[in-house]
Coordinates of N, CA and C in Angstrom, one line a residue:
X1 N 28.2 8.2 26.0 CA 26.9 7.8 25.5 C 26.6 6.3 25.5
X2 N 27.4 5.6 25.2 CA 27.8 4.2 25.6 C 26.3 3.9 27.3
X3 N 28.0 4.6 27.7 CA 27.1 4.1 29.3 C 25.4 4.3 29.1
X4 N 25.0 5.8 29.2 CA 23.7 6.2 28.9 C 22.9 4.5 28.4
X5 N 23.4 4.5 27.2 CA 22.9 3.4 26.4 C 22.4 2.1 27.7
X6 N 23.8 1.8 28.0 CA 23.4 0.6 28.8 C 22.6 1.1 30.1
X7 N 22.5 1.7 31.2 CA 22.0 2.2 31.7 C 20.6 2.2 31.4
X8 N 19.9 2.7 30.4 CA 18.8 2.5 30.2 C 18.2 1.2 29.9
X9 N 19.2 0.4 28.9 CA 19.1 -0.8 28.8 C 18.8 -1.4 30.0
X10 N 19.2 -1.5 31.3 CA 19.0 -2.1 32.5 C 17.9 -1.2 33.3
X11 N 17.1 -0.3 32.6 CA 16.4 0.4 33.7 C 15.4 0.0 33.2
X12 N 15.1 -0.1 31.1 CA 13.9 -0.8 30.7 C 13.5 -2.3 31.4
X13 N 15.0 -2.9 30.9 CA 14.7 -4.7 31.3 C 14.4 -4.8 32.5
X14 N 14.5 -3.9 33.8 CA 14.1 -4.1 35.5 C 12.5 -3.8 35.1
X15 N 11.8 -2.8 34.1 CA 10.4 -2.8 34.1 C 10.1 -3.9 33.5
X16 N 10.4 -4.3 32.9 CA 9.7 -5.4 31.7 C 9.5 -6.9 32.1
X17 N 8.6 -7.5 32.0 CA 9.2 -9.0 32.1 C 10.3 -9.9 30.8
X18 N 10.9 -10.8 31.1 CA 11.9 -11.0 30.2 C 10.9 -11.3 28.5
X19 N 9.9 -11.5 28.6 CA 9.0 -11.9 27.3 C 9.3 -10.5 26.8
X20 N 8.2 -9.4 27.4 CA 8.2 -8.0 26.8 C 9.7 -7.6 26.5
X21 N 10.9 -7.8 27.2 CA 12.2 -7.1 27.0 C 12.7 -7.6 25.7
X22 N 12.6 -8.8 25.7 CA 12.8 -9.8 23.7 C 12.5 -9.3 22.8
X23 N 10.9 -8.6 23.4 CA 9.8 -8.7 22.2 C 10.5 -7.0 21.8
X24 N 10.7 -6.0 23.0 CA 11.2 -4.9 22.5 C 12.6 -4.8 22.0
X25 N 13.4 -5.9 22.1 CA 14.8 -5.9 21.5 C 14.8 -6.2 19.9
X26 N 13.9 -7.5 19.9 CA 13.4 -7.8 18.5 C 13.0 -6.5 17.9
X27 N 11.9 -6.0 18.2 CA 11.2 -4.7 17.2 C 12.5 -3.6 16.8
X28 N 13.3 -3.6 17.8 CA 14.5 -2.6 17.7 C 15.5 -3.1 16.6
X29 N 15.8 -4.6 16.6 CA 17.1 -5.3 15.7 C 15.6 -5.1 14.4
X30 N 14.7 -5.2 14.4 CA 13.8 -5.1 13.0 C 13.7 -4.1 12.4
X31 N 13.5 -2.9 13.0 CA 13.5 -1.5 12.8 C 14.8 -1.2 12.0
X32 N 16.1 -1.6 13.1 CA 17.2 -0.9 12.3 C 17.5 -2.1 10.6
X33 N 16.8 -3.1 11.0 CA 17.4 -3.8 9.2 C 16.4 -3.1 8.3
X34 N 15.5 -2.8 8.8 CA 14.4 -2.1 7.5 C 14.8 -1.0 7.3
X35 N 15.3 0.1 8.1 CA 15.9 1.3 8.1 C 17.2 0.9 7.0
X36 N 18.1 0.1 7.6 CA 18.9 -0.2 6.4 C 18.6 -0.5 5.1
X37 N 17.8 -1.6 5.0 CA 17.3 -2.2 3.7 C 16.4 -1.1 2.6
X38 N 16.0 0.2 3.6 CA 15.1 1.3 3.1 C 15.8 2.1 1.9
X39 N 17.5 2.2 2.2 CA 18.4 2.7 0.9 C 19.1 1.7 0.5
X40 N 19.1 0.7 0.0 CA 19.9 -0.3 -0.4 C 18.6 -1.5 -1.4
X41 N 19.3 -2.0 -1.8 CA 18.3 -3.1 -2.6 C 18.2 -4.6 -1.4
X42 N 16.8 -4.8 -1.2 CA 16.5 -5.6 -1.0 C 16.0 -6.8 -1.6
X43 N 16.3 -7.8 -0.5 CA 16.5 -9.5 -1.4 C 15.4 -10.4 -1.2
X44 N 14.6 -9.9 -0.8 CA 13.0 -10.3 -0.3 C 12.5 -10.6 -1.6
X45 N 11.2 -11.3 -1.9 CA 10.5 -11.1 -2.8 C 9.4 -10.3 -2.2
X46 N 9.2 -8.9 -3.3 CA 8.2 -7.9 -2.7 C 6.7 -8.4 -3.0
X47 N 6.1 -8.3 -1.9 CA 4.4 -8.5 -2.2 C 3.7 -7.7 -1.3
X48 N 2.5 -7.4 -1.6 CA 2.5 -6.2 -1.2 C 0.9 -7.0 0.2
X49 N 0.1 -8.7 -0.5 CA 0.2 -9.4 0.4 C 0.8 -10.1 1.6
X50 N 2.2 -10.2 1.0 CA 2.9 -10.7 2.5 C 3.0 -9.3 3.4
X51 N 3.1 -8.7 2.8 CA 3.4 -7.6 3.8 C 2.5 -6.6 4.6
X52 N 0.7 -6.7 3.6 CA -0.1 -6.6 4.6 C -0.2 -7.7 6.0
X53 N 0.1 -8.8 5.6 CA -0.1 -10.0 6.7 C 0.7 -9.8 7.7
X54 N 2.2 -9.7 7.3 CA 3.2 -9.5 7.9 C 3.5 -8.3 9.2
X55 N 3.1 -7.3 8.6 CA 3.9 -5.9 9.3 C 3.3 -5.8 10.4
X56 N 2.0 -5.8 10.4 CA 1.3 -6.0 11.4 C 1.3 -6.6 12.8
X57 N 1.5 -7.7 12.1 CA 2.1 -9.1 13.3 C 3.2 -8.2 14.2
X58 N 4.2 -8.6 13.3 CA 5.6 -8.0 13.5 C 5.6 -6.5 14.8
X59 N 4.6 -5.8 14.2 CA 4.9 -4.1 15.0 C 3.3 -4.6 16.5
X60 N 3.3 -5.7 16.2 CA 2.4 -5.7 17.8 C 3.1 -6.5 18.4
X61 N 3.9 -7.8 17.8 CA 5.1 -8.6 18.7 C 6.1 -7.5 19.3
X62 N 6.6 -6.1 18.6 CA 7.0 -5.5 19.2 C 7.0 -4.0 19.8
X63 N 5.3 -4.2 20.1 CA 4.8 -3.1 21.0 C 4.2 -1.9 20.3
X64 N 3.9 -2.1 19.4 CA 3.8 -0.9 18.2 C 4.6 0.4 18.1
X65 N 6.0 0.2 17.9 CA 6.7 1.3 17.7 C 6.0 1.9 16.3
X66 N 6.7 3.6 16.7 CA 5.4 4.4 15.4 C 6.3 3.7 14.5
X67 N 7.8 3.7 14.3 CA 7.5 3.6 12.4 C 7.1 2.2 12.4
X68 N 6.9 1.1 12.7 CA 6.0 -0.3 12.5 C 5.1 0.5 12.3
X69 N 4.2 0.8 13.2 CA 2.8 1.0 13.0 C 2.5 1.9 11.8
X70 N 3.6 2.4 11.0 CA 3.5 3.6 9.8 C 3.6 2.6 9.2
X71 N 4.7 1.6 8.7 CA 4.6 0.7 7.6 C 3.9 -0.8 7.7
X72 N 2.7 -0.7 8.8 CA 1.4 -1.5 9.0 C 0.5 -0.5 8.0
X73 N 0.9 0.2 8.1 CA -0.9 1.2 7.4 C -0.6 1.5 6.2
X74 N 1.0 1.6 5.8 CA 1.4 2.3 4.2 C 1.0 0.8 3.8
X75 N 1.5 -0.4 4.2 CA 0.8 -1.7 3.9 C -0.7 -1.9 3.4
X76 N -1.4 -1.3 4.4 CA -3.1 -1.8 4.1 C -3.5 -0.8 3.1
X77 N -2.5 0.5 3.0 CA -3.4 1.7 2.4 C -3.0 0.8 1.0
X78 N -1.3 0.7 0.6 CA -1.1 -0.3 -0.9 C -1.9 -1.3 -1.1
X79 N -1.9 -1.9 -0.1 CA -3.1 -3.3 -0.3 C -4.1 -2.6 -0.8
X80 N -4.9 -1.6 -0.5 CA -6.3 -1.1 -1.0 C -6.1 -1.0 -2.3
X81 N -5.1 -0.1 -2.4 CA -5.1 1.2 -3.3 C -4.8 -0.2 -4.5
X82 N -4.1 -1.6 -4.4 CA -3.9 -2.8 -5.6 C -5.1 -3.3 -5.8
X83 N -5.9 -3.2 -4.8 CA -7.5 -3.9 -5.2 C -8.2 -2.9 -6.1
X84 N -8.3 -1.6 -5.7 CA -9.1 -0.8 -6.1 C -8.6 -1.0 -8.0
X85 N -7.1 -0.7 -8.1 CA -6.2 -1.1 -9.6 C -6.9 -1.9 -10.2
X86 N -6.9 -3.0 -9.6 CA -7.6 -4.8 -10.0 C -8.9 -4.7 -10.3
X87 N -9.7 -3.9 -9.6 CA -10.9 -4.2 -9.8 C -11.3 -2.8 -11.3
X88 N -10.6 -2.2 -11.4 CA -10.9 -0.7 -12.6 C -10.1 -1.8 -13.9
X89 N -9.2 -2.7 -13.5 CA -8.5 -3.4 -14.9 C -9.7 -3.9 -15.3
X90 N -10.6 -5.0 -14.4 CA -10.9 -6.1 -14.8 C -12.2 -5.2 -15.3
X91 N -13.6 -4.0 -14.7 CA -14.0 -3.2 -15.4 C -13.8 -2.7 -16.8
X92 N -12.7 -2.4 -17.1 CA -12.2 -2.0 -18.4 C -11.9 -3.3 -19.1
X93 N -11.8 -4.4 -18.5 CA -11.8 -5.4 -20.0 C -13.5 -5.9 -20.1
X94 N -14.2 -5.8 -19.0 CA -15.7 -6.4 -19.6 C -16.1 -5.2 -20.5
X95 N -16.0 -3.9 -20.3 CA -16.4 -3.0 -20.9 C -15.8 -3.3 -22.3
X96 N -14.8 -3.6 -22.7 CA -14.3 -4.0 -24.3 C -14.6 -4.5 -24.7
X97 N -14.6 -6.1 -24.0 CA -15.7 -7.2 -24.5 C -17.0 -7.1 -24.7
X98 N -17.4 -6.1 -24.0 CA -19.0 -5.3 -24.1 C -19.2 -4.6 -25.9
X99 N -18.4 -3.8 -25.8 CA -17.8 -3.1 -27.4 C -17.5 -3.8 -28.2
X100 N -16.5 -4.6 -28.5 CA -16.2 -5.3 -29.4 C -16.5 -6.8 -29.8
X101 N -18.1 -7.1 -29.1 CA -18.8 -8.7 -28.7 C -19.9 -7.6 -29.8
X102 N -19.8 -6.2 -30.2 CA -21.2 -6.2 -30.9 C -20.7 -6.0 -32.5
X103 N -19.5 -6.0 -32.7 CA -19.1 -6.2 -34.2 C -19.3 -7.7 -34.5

């Protein structure tokens, strides 16, 4: 399986220019630390900003493999789904202040 491995390794890099072959080696060494870091605690600080900005970048520098391109969109859907949070908090405090501005 080895060989197989290399073998294709040299049948991608003869299509690719050496830019595209990096950019697909990169997305592959990214994939497998996220895959790792997926059961294990990670040392990042989580934002759910950097990581809309981020993932994206990242899964087009390396060709948009599906799972990038899945954790580009679980990204934008969390990004929404914190605004949508943000904006029902800040609703429910003018509404109190609305209520308790008439005692």
């Amino acid at each position: 399986t080895k060989q197989d491995d290399k073998e294709e390794m040299l049948l991608l890099k003869s299509k690719l220019s050496e830019k595209e072959y990096n950019a697909q080696v990169a997305g592959g060494t990214i994939i497998a630390f996220l895959m790792h870091k997926d059961r294990s605690e990670c040392s990042l600080q989580p934002s759910i900003y950097d990581a809309a900005i981020v993932m994206p970048q990242v899964a087009r520098s390396a060709g948009w493999p599906t799972s990038l391109w899945a954790l580009s969109l679980r990204s934008f859907f969390l990004l929404i789904a914190n605004f949508c949070l943000q904006i029902f908090i800040l609703y429910m405090i003018v509404q109190e202040e609305e209520v308790m501005d008439k005692f």
